């Protein structure tokens, strides 16, 4: 069983809708949580970064972490066609090198 | 600012051939790493380095070698290519704590096909 589970999608939404993405995990030691965005044939780029539980907002993006449920979410408000990409969650306990775990990614398509 | 630069972007190899994927960063990052990305598998760590002269294995190291002679460069060597190594390879770097906590800067990837 993977430590981090993520629905691969694709998730198709109309422009302006709210996109809701999530990941579940099994390792209770994880305390650093990230969302990366990856456009087609490009490298991932860090989108949101959260330490421990709670919410973090950056423009149209909101990241939520619920450590009690081992569940993290990313919300994209007022979605745009330029948000069409694959979104990967990632997490780390921060206690050792090379232990960052990625989800398999969810493909999002925002249609005009 | 170039960031993380990978070469080549595309490569086709025959089974048994060897090759080196190059990675260079200009951000003076101590931490560098190589990942492979396969459909449905996410990103998996191959090897990483926490500084010049220091390397260690990740989750899927078999069939790959690395060395780190300078801060800027971290080449990945395929010793004897196999079809199972067909994948997209990403180099990533970070300032030192980010290598533990996940704040990575990725290159654009190198697409490798092994026939």
mmCIF file of C-alpha atoms in Angstrom:
data_model
loop_
_atom_site.group_PDB
_atom_site.id
_atom_site.type_symbol
_atom_site.label_atom_id
_atom_site.label_comp_id
_atom_site.label_asym_id
_atom_site.label_seq_id
_atom_site.Cartn_x
_atom_site.Cartn_y
_atom_site.Cartn_z
ATOM 1 C CA UNK A 1 0.000 0.000 0.000
ATOM 2 C CA UNK A 2 1.282 3.451 -0.926
ATOM 3 C CA UNK A 3 1.979 5.911 1.883
ATOM 4 C CA UNK A 4 0.231 8.662 -0.084
ATOM 5 C CA UNK A 5 -2.924 8.104 -2.117
ATOM 6 C CA UNK A 6 -4.254 10.529 -4.713
ATOM 7 C CA UNK A 7 -7.076 10.118 -7.226
ATOM 8 C CA UNK A 8 -5.540 10.333 -10.736
ATOM 9 C CA UNK A 9 -8.587 11.946 -12.345
ATOM 10 C CA UNK A 10 -8.940 13.465 -14.859
ATOM 11 C CA UNK A 11 -11.064 16.102 -13.180
ATOM 12 C CA UNK A 12 -12.873 18.276 -15.688
ATOM 13 C CA UNK A 13 -14.531 21.527 -14.573
ATOM 14 C CA UNK A 14 -15.953 24.586 -16.345
ATOM 15 C CA UNK A 15 -14.112 27.884 -16.127
ATOM 16 C CA UNK A 16 -14.961 29.743 -12.928
ATOM 17 C CA UNK A 17 -15.778 26.625 -10.910
ATOM 18 C CA UNK A 18 -14.073 25.597 -7.685
ATOM 19 C CA UNK A 19 -11.572 22.763 -8.073
ATOM 20 C CA UNK A 20 -11.238 20.458 -5.079
ATOM 21 C CA UNK A 21 -8.263 18.101 -4.835
ATOM 22 C CA UNK A 22 -7.243 15.824 -1.985
ATOM 23 C CA UNK A 23 -4.757 13.251 -0.779
ATOM 24 C CA UNK A 24 -4.806 10.753 2.050
ATOM 25 C CA UNK A 25 -1.770 9.375 3.802
ATOM 26 C CA UNK A 26 -0.892 6.695 6.306
ATOM 27 C CA UNK A 27 2.300 7.944 7.999
ATOM 28 C CA UNK A 28 1.396 9.974 11.079
ATOM 29 C CA UNK A 29 4.946 11.370 11.209
ATOM 30 C CA UNK A 30 4.357 13.596 8.170
ATOM 31 C CA UNK A 31 4.291 17.253 9.151
ATOM 32 C CA UNK A 32 5.328 19.132 5.987
ATOM 33 C CA UNK A 33 2.720 19.156 3.229
ATOM 34 C CA UNK A 34 3.082 20.489 -0.279
ATOM 35 C CA UNK A 35 1.174 20.852 -3.504
ATOM 36 C CA UNK A 36 3.115 20.913 -6.733
ATOM 37 C CA UNK A 37 1.683 21.917 -10.126
ATOM 38 C CA UNK A 38 3.005 20.251 -13.259
ATOM 39 C CA UNK A 39 2.162 21.459 -16.743
ATOM 40 C CA UNK A 40 2.404 19.003 -19.620
ATOM 41 C CA UNK A 41 6.023 18.131 -20.474
ATOM 42 C CA UNK A 42 7.364 20.412 -17.742
ATOM 43 C CA UNK A 43 8.856 19.883 -14.302
ATOM 44 C CA UNK A 44 6.766 20.211 -11.124
ATOM 45 C CA UNK A 45 6.732 23.631 -9.464
ATOM 46 C CA UNK A 46 5.928 24.269 -5.831
ATOM 47 C CA UNK A 47 2.466 25.814 -5.488
ATOM 48 C CA UNK A 48 1.582 25.653 -1.778
ATOM 49 C CA UNK A 49 3.523 24.696 1.343
ATOM 50 C CA UNK A 50 2.035 24.020 4.773
ATOM 51 C CA UNK A 51 3.604 23.005 8.041
ATOM 52 C CA UNK A 52 1.475 20.872 10.390
ATOM 53 C CA UNK A 53 -2.314 21.301 10.509
ATOM 54 C CA UNK A 54 -4.465 24.204 9.416
ATOM 55 C CA UNK A 55 -5.269 26.304 6.401
ATOM 56 C CA UNK A 56 -3.123 28.435 4.144
ATOM 57 C CA UNK A 57 -4.411 30.806 1.497
ATOM 58 C CA UNK A 58 -2.546 32.331 -1.437
ATOM 59 C CA UNK A 59 -4.683 34.218 -3.917
ATOM 60 C CA UNK A 60 -7.124 31.781 -5.503
ATOM 61 C CA UNK A 61 -5.482 28.778 -3.825
ATOM 62 C CA UNK A 62 -6.254 27.348 -0.376
ATOM 63 C CA UNK A 63 -4.454 24.400 1.167
ATOM 64 C CA UNK A 64 -5.918 22.535 4.123
ATOM 65 C CA UNK A 65 -4.307 19.914 6.340
ATOM 66 C CA UNK A 66 -6.255 17.688 8.737
ATOM 67 C CA UNK A 67 -3.672 15.571 10.528
ATOM 68 C CA UNK A 68 -6.280 13.836 12.677
ATOM 69 C CA UNK A 69 -7.869 12.388 9.520
ATOM 70 C CA UNK A 70 -4.565 12.129 7.603
ATOM 71 C CA UNK A 71 -6.138 14.139 4.799
ATOM 72 C CA UNK A 72 -4.969 17.176 2.852
ATOM 73 C CA UNK A 73 -6.856 19.297 0.342
ATOM 74 C CA UNK A 74 -6.210 21.960 -2.271
ATOM 75 C CA UNK A 75 -8.972 24.276 -3.455
ATOM 76 C CA UNK A 76 -8.728 26.477 -6.533
ATOM 77 C CA UNK A 77 -11.339 29.237 -6.703
ATOM 78 C CA UNK A 78 -12.477 30.907 -9.927
ATOM 79 C CA UNK A 79 -10.624 28.307 -11.972
ATOM 80 C CA UNK A 80 -9.048 29.385 -15.257
ATOM 81 C CA UNK A 81 -8.009 27.383 -18.346
ATOM 82 C CA UNK A 82 -4.417 28.186 -17.323
ATOM 83 C CA UNK A 83 -5.002 26.068 -14.202
ATOM 84 C CA UNK A 84 -5.210 22.963 -16.412
ATOM 85 C CA UNK A 85 -2.321 20.835 -15.181
ATOM 86 C CA UNK A 86 -1.480 17.850 -13.023
ATOM 87 C CA UNK A 87 -1.424 18.574 -9.298
ATOM 88 C CA UNK A 88 0.800 16.437 -7.085
ATOM 89 C CA UNK A 89 0.625 16.336 -3.336
ATOM 90 C CA UNK A 90 3.809 15.642 -1.406
ATOM 91 C CA UNK A 91 4.671 15.258 2.238
ATOM 92 C CA UNK A 92 7.608 14.737 4.547
ATOM 93 C CA UNK A 93 8.341 14.064 8.185
ATOM 94 C CA UNK A 94 11.324 16.412 7.881
ATOM 95 C CA UNK A 95 13.498 14.184 10.023
ATOM 96 C CA UNK A 96 15.686 12.616 7.363
ATOM 97 C CA UNK A 97 16.917 13.106 3.839
ATOM 98 C CA UNK A 98 15.241 11.479 0.879
ATOM 99 C CA UNK A 99 11.955 10.729 2.623
ATOM 100 C CA UNK A 100 9.663 13.038 0.663
ATOM 101 C CA UNK A 101 6.649 11.079 -0.571
ATOM 102 C CA UNK A 102 4.649 12.145 -3.616
ATOM 103 C CA UNK A 103 1.126 11.271 -4.618
ATOM 104 C CA UNK A 104 0.643 10.053 -8.171
ATOM 105 C CA UNK A 105 -0.989 13.311 -9.255
ATOM 106 C CA UNK A 106 -4.489 14.438 -10.311
ATOM 107 C CA UNK A 107 -4.976 15.781 -13.816
ATOM 108 C CA UNK A 108 -7.224 18.857 -13.896
ATOM 109 C CA UNK A 109 -8.833 20.207 -17.067
ATOM 110 C CA UNK A 110 -10.590 23.589 -16.934
ATOM 111 C CA UNK A 111 -12.779 24.110 -19.984
ATOM 112 C CA UNK A 112 -13.619 27.638 -21.263
ATOM 113 C CA UNK B 1 18.429 32.959 -13.613
ATOM 114 C CA UNK B 2 18.537 29.488 -15.235
ATOM 115 C CA UNK B 3 17.560 27.470 -12.117
ATOM 116 C CA UNK B 4 17.902 23.718 -12.705
ATOM 117 C CA UNK B 5 19.054 22.706 -16.193
ATOM 118 C CA UNK B 6 18.818 19.148 -17.501
ATOM 119 C CA UNK B 7 20.324 17.704 -20.672
ATOM 120 C CA UNK B 8 19.431 15.998 -22.906
ATOM 121 C CA UNK B 9 15.666 16.589 -23.029
ATOM 122 C CA UNK B 10 15.096 13.446 -25.098
ATOM 123 C CA UNK B 11 17.146 10.278 -25.569
ATOM 124 C CA UNK B 12 16.588 6.876 -27.147
ATOM 125 C CA UNK B 13 18.864 4.035 -26.107
ATOM 126 C CA UNK B 14 19.200 0.384 -26.975
ATOM 127 C CA UNK B 15 19.187 -2.233 -24.221
ATOM 128 C CA UNK B 16 22.635 -2.534 -22.685
ATOM 129 C CA UNK B 17 23.878 0.909 -23.669
ATOM 130 C CA UNK B 18 25.097 3.356 -21.049
ATOM 131 C CA UNK B 19 24.560 7.079 -20.838
ATOM 132 C CA UNK B 20 24.698 10.056 -18.501
ATOM 133 C CA UNK B 21 21.911 12.529 -17.785
ATOM 134 C CA UNK B 22 23.322 15.907 -16.863
ATOM 135 C CA UNK B 23 21.938 18.252 -14.200
ATOM 136 C CA UNK B 24 23.253 21.671 -13.248
ATOM 137 C CA UNK B 25 21.887 24.325 -10.897
ATOM 138 C CA UNK B 26 23.007 27.915 -10.427
ATOM 139 C CA UNK B 27 21.283 28.629 -7.107
ATOM 140 C CA UNK B 28 24.139 27.390 -4.869
ATOM 141 C CA UNK B 29 21.843 24.724 -3.451
ATOM 142 C CA UNK B 30 23.428 22.081 -1.255
ATOM 143 C CA UNK B 31 20.751 19.458 -1.832
ATOM 144 C CA UNK B 32 20.286 17.825 -5.236
ATOM 145 C CA UNK B 33 18.301 14.755 -6.229
ATOM 146 C CA UNK B 34 17.115 12.635 -9.125
ATOM 147 C CA UNK B 35 13.548 11.363 -9.503
ATOM 148 C CA UNK B 36 11.856 9.228 -12.093
ATOM 149 C CA UNK B 37 8.211 9.711 -13.005
ATOM 150 C CA UNK B 38 6.146 6.862 -14.377
ATOM 151 C CA UNK B 39 2.374 6.780 -15.085
ATOM 152 C CA UNK B 40 0.404 6.000 -11.935
ATOM 153 C CA UNK B 41 3.559 5.835 -9.813
ATOM 154 C CA UNK B 42 4.186 9.460 -9.017
ATOM 155 C CA UNK B 43 7.736 10.671 -8.478
ATOM 156 C CA UNK B 44 10.192 8.184 -7.000
ATOM 157 C CA UNK B 45 13.585 9.156 -5.637
ATOM 158 C CA UNK B 46 16.594 7.490 -7.252
ATOM 159 C CA UNK B 47 19.619 9.123 -5.593
ATOM 160 C CA UNK B 48 20.300 12.306 -3.694
ATOM 161 C CA UNK B 49 23.193 14.418 -2.468
ATOM 162 C CA UNK B 50 23.462 16.773 0.498
ATOM 163 C CA UNK B 51 26.681 18.375 -0.697
ATOM 164 C CA UNK B 52 29.769 17.929 -2.847
ATOM 165 C CA UNK B 53 31.280 14.490 -2.271
ATOM 166 C CA UNK B 54 28.193 13.146 -0.438
ATOM 167 C CA UNK B 55 25.587 10.945 -2.119
ATOM 168 C CA UNK B 56 23.045 8.402 -0.945
ATOM 169 C CA UNK B 57 20.439 6.032 -2.340
ATOM 170 C CA UNK B 58 16.771 6.767 -2.597
ATOM 171 C CA UNK B 59 13.819 4.459 -3.153
ATOM 172 C CA UNK B 60 14.782 3.018 -6.576
ATOM 173 C CA UNK B 61 18.611 3.192 -6.967
ATOM 174 C CA UNK B 62 19.306 -0.064 -8.821
ATOM 175 C CA UNK B 63 20.860 0.420 -12.255
ATOM 176 C CA UNK B 64 21.889 4.036 -11.603
ATOM 177 C CA UNK B 65 25.058 5.723 -10.343
ATOM 178 C CA UNK B 66 25.669 9.285 -9.226
ATOM 179 C CA UNK B 67 28.577 11.458 -8.139
ATOM 180 C CA UNK B 68 28.801 15.020 -6.860
ATOM 181 C CA UNK B 69 32.185 16.614 -7.468
ATOM 182 C CA UNK B 70 30.898 20.217 -7.434
ATOM 183 C CA UNK B 71 27.993 22.055 -5.812
ATOM 184 C CA UNK B 72 26.528 22.881 -9.230
ATOM 185 C CA UNK B 73 26.504 19.496 -10.991
ATOM 186 C CA UNK B 74 24.843 16.148 -10.232
ATOM 187 C CA UNK B 75 24.990 13.713 -13.169
ATOM 188 C CA UNK B 76 22.984 10.473 -13.262
ATOM 189 C CA UNK B 77 24.591 7.503 -15.004
ATOM 190 C CA UNK B 78 22.690 4.547 -16.422
ATOM 191 C CA UNK B 79 25.152 1.670 -16.404
ATOM 192 C CA UNK B 80 23.420 -0.818 -18.731
ATOM 193 C CA UNK B 81 20.060 0.472 -19.914
ATOM 194 C CA UNK B 82 16.985 -1.766 -19.636
ATOM 195 C CA UNK B 83 13.456 -1.227 -21.001
ATOM 196 C CA UNK B 84 12.250 -0.854 -17.369
ATOM 197 C CA UNK B 85 14.281 2.363 -17.211
ATOM 198 C CA UNK B 86 12.082 4.001 -19.843
ATOM 199 C CA UNK B 87 10.772 6.986 -17.926
ATOM 200 C CA UNK B 88 10.891 10.739 -17.458
ATOM 201 C CA UNK B 89 13.747 11.778 -15.206
ATOM 202 C CA UNK B 90 13.718 14.941 -13.124
ATOM 203 C CA UNK B 91 16.565 16.593 -11.303
ATOM 204 C CA UNK B 92 15.628 18.709 -8.285
ATOM 205 C CA UNK B 93 17.566 20.933 -5.942
ATOM 206 C CA UNK B 94 16.963 22.798 -2.717
ATOM 207 C CA UNK B 95 18.594 24.839 -0.007
ATOM 208 C CA UNK B 96 19.594 22.408 2.702
ATOM 209 C CA UNK B 97 16.492 22.257 4.980
ATOM 210 C CA UNK B 98 14.242 22.118 1.934
ATOM 211 C CA UNK B 99 15.821 18.825 1.017
ATOM 212 C CA UNK B 100 14.316 17.389 4.188
ATOM 213 C CA UNK B 101 11.017 19.256 4.157
ATOM 214 C CA UNK B 102 10.139 19.153 0.490
ATOM 215 C CA UNK B 103 10.652 22.617 -0.974
ATOM 216 C CA UNK B 104 12.261 21.487 -4.216
ATOM 217 C CA UNK B 105 13.109 23.236 -7.485
ATOM 218 C CA UNK B 106 12.753 20.910 -10.468
ATOM 219 C CA UNK B 107 14.297 20.882 -13.914
ATOM 220 C CA UNK B 108 12.170 20.388 -17.028
ATOM 221 C CA UNK B 109 12.888 16.687 -17.303
ATOM 222 C CA UNK B 110 14.721 14.242 -19.550
ATOM 223 C CA UNK B 111 12.588 11.743 -21.465
ATOM 224 C CA UNK B 112 14.386 8.432 -21.899
ATOM 225 C CA UNK B 113 13.224 5.523 -24.045
ATOM 226 C CA UNK B 114 15.058 2.206 -23.904
ATOM 227 C CA UNK B 115 14.343 -0.162 -26.788
#
